[in-house]
GROMACS .gro file of C-alpha atoms in nm:
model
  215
    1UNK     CA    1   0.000   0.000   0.000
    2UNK     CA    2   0.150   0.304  -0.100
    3UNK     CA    3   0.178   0.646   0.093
    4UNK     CA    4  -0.008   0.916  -0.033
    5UNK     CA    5   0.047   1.204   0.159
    6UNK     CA    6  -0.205   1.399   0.058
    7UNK     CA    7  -0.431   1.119   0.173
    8UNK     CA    8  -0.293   1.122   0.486
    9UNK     CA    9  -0.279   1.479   0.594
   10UNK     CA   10  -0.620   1.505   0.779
   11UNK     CA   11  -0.486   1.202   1.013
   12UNK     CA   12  -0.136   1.334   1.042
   13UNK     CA   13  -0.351   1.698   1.178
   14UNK     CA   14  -0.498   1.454   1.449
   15UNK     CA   15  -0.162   1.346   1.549
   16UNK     CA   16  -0.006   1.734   1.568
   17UNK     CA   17  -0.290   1.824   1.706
   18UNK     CA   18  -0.201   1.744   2.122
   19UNK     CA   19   0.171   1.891   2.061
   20UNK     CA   20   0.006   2.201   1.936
   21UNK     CA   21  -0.204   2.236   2.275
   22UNK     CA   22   0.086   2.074   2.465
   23UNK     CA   23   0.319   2.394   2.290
   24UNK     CA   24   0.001   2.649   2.375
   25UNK     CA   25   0.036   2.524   2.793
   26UNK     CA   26   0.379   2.441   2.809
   27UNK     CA   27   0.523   2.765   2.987
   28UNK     CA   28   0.225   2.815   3.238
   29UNK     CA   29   0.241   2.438   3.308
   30UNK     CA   30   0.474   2.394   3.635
   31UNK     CA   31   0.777   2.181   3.701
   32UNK     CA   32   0.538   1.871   3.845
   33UNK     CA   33   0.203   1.791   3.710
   34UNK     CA   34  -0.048   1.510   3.760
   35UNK     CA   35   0.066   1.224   3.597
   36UNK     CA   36  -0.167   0.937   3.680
   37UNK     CA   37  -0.497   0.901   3.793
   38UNK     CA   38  -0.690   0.603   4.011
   39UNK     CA   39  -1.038   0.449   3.904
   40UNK     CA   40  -1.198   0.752   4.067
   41UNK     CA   41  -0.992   0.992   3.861
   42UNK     CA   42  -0.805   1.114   4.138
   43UNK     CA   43  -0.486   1.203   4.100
   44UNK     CA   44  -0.210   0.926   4.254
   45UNK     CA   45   0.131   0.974   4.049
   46UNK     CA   46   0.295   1.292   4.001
   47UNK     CA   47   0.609   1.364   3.736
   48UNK     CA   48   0.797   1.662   3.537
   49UNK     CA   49   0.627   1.795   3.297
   50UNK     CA   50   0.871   1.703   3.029
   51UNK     CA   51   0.672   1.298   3.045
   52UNK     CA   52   0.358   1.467   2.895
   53UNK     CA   53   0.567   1.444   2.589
   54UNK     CA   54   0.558   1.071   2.574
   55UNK     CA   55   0.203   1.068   2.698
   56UNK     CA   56   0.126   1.250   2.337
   57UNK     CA   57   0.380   1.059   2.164
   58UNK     CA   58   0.257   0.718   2.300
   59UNK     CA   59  -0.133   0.788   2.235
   60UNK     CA   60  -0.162   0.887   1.845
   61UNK     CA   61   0.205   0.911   1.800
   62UNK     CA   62   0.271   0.548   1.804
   63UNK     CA   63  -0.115   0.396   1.740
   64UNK     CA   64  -0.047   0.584   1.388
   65UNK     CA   65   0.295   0.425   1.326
   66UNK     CA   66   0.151   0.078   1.446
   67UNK     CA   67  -0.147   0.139   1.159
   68UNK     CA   68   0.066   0.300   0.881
   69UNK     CA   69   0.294  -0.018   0.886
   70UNK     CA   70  -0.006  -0.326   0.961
   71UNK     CA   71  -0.048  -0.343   0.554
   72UNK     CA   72   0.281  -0.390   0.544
   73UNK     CA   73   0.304  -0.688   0.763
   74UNK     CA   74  -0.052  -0.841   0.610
   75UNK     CA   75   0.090  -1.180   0.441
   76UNK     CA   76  -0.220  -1.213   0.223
   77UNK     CA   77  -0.243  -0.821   0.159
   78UNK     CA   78  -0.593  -0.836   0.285
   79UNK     CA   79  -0.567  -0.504   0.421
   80UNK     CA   80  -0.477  -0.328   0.071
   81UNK     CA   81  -0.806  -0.480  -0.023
   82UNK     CA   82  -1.017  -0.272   0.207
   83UNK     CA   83  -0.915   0.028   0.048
   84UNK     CA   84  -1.036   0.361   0.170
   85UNK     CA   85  -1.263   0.157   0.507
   86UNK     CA   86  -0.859   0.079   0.631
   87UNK     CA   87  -0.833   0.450   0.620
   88UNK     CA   88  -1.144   0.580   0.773
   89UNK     CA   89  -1.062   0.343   1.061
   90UNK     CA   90  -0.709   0.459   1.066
   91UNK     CA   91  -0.889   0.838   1.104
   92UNK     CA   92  -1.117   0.718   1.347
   93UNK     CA   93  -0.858   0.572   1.597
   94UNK     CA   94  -0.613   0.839   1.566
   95UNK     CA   95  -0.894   1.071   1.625
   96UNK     CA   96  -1.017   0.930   1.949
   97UNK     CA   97  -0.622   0.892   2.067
   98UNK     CA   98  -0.546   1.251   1.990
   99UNK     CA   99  -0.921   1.340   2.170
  100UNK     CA  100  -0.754   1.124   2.479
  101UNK     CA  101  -0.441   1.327   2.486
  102UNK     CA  102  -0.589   1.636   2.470
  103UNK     CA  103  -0.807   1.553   2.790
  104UNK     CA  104  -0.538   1.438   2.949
  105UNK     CA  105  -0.338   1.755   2.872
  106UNK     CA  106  -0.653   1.950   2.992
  107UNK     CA  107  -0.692   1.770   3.323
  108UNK     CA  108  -0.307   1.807   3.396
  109UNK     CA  109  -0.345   2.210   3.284
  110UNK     CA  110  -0.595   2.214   3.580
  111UNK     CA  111  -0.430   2.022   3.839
  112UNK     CA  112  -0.738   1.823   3.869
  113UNK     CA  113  -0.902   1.493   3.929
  114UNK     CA  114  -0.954   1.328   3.614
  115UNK     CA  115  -1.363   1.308   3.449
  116UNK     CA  116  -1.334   0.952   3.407
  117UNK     CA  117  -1.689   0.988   3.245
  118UNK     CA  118  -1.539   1.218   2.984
  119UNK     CA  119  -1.258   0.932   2.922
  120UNK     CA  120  -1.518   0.675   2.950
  121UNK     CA  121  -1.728   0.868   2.722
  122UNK     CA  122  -1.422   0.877   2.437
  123UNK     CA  123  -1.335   0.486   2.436
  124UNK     CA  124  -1.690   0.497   2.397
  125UNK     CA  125  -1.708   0.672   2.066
  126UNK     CA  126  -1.449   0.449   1.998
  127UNK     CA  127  -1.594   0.138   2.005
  128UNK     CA  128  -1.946   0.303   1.828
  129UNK     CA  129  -1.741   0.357   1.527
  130UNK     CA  130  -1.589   0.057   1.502
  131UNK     CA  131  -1.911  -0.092   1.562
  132UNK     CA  132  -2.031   0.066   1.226
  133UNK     CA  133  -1.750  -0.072   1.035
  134UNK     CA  134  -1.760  -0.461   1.121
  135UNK     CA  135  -2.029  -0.546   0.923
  136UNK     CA  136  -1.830  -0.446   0.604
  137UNK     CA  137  -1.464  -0.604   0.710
  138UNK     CA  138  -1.361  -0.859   0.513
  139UNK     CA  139  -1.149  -1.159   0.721
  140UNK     CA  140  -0.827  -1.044   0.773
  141UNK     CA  141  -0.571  -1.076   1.085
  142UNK     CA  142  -0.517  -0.742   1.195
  143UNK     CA  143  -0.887  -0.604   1.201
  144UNK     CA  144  -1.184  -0.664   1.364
  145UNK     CA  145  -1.281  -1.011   1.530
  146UNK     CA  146  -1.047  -1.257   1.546
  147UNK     CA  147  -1.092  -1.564   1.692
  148UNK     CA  148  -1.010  -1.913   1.573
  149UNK     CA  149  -1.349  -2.011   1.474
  150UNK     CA  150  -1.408  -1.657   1.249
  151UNK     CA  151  -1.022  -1.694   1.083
  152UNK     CA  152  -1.110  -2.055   1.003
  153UNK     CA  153  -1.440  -2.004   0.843
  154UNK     CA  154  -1.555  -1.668   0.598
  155UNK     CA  155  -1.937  -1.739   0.690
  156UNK     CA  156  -1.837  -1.712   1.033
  157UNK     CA  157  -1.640  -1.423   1.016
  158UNK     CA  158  -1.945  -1.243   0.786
  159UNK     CA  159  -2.216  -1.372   1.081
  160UNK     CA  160  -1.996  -1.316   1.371
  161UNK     CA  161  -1.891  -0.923   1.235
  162UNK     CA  162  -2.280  -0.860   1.169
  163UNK     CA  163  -2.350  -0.935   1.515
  164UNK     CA  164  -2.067  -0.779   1.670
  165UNK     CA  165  -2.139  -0.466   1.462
  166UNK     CA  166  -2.505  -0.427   1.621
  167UNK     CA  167  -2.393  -0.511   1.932
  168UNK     CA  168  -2.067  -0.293   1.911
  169UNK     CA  169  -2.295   0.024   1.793
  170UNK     CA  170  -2.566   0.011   2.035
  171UNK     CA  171  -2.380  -0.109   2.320
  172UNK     CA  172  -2.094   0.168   2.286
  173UNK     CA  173  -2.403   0.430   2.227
  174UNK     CA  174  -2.610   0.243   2.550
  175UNK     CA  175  -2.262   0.275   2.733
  176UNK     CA  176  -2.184   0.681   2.627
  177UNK     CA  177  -2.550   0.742   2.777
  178UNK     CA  178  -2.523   0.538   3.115
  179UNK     CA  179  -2.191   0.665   3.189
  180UNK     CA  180  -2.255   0.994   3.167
  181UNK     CA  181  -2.566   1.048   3.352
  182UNK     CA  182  -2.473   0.791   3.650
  183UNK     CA  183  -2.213   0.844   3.907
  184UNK     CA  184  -1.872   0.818   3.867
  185UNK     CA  185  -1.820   0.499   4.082
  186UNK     CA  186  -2.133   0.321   3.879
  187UNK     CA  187  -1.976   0.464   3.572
  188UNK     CA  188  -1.649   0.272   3.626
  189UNK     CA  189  -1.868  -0.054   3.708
  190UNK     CA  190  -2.097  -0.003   3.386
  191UNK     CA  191  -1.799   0.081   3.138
  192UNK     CA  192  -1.592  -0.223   3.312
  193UNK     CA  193  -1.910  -0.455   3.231
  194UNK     CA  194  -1.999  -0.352   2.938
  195UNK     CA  195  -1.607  -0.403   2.770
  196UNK     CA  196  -1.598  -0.730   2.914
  197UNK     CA  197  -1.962  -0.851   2.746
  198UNK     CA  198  -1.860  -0.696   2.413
  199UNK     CA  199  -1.575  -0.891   2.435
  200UNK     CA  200  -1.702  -1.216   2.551
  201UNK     CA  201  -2.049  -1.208   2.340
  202UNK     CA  202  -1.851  -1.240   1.986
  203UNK     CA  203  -1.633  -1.505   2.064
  204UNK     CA  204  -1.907  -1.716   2.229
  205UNK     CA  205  -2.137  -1.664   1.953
  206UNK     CA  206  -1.816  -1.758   1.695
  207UNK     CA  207  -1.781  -2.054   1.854
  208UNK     CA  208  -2.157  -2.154   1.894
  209UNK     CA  209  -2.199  -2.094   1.512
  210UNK     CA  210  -1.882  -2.295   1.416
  211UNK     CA  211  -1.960  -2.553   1.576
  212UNK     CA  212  -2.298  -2.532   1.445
  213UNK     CA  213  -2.190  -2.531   1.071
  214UNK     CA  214  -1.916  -2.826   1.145
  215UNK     CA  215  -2.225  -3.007   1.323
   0.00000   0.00000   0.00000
């Protein structure tokens, strides 16, 4: 897959984007700054300021890098195949890491707890849009689903991603809603619970259906 710069300037804005904000705070920011947060969002680890450069660079920075070279290490070149979906879900995760930086930059501007509803919120989004995208993914072993039972069989892959998808979208939407209008303790339990079912639910039902169509 070759690089086509033009192509890829609207993602490479998403990943200047935190270093631009991180350049806007960086002389009113003191020497030590908030560095890590508990489950409650409040603030347990302290550092210089100079680590919220590898906070930024390890968010979109490196999720970017990882992306740009996963068609490159695709032995059947399935990824070239998606064509422009690869790169709308190469947008959409570089968006939502940039979206986390820039909160975390934020919260460490105002020497604050951290909104975990706010981070909650973004993964979120996150898992929405990637929701909307399963149906279409074609099997491949860097995106999407992938469990034994899906990478062994296409029909299971196609019946396992059209579940996922609808269960992906409206869970992640169900999830955005919940954790923002409970409280922040709940909101930790819901988002926890709700990650773990979205994960479990596909690779049951891959399973259940592979074994059905092997029956």
């Amino acid at each position: 897959m070759k690089y086509n710069l033009k192509k890829e300037i609207p993602i490479l804005a998403m990943v200047v984007l935190p270093f631009i904000y991180l350049g806007y705070l960086w002389n009113a920011l003191p020497e030590k700054v908030p560095l890590h947060w508990n489950f409650k969002g409040e603030i347990d680890g302290w550092g210089n300021k100079d680590q919220l450069v590898l906070i930024i660079l390890v968010l979109p920075v490196f999720v970017y890098i990882i992306l740009q070279f996963i068609p490159l290490l695709d032995p059947k070149k399935k990824i070239e195949k998606m064509g422009n979906r690869f790169h709308q879900i190469k947008f959409l995760v570089v968006l939502t890491m940039s979206l986390l930086a820039i909160f975390i930059l934020y919260t460490v501007q105002n020497q604050s707890g951290s909104n975990m509803k706010i981070l909650f919120a973004l993964i979120g989004f996150l898992i929405v849009g990637l929701g909307n995208y399963f149906p279409t993914l074609k099997p491949n072993y860097f995106i999407g689903i992938k469990t034994p039972w899906t990478l062994e069989s296409e029909t299971v892959w196609k019946e396992t991603h059209k579940m996922g998808g609808r269960l992906w979208f409206f869970g992640g939407v169900f999830m955005i809603l919940l954790v923002l209008v409970l409280p922040e303790e709940l909101s930790f339990i819901v988002f926890m619970s709700g990650v773990a079912l979205l994960t479990i639910v596909p690779v049951v039902f891959s399973y259940s259906r592979y074994k059905a169509l092997k029956g």
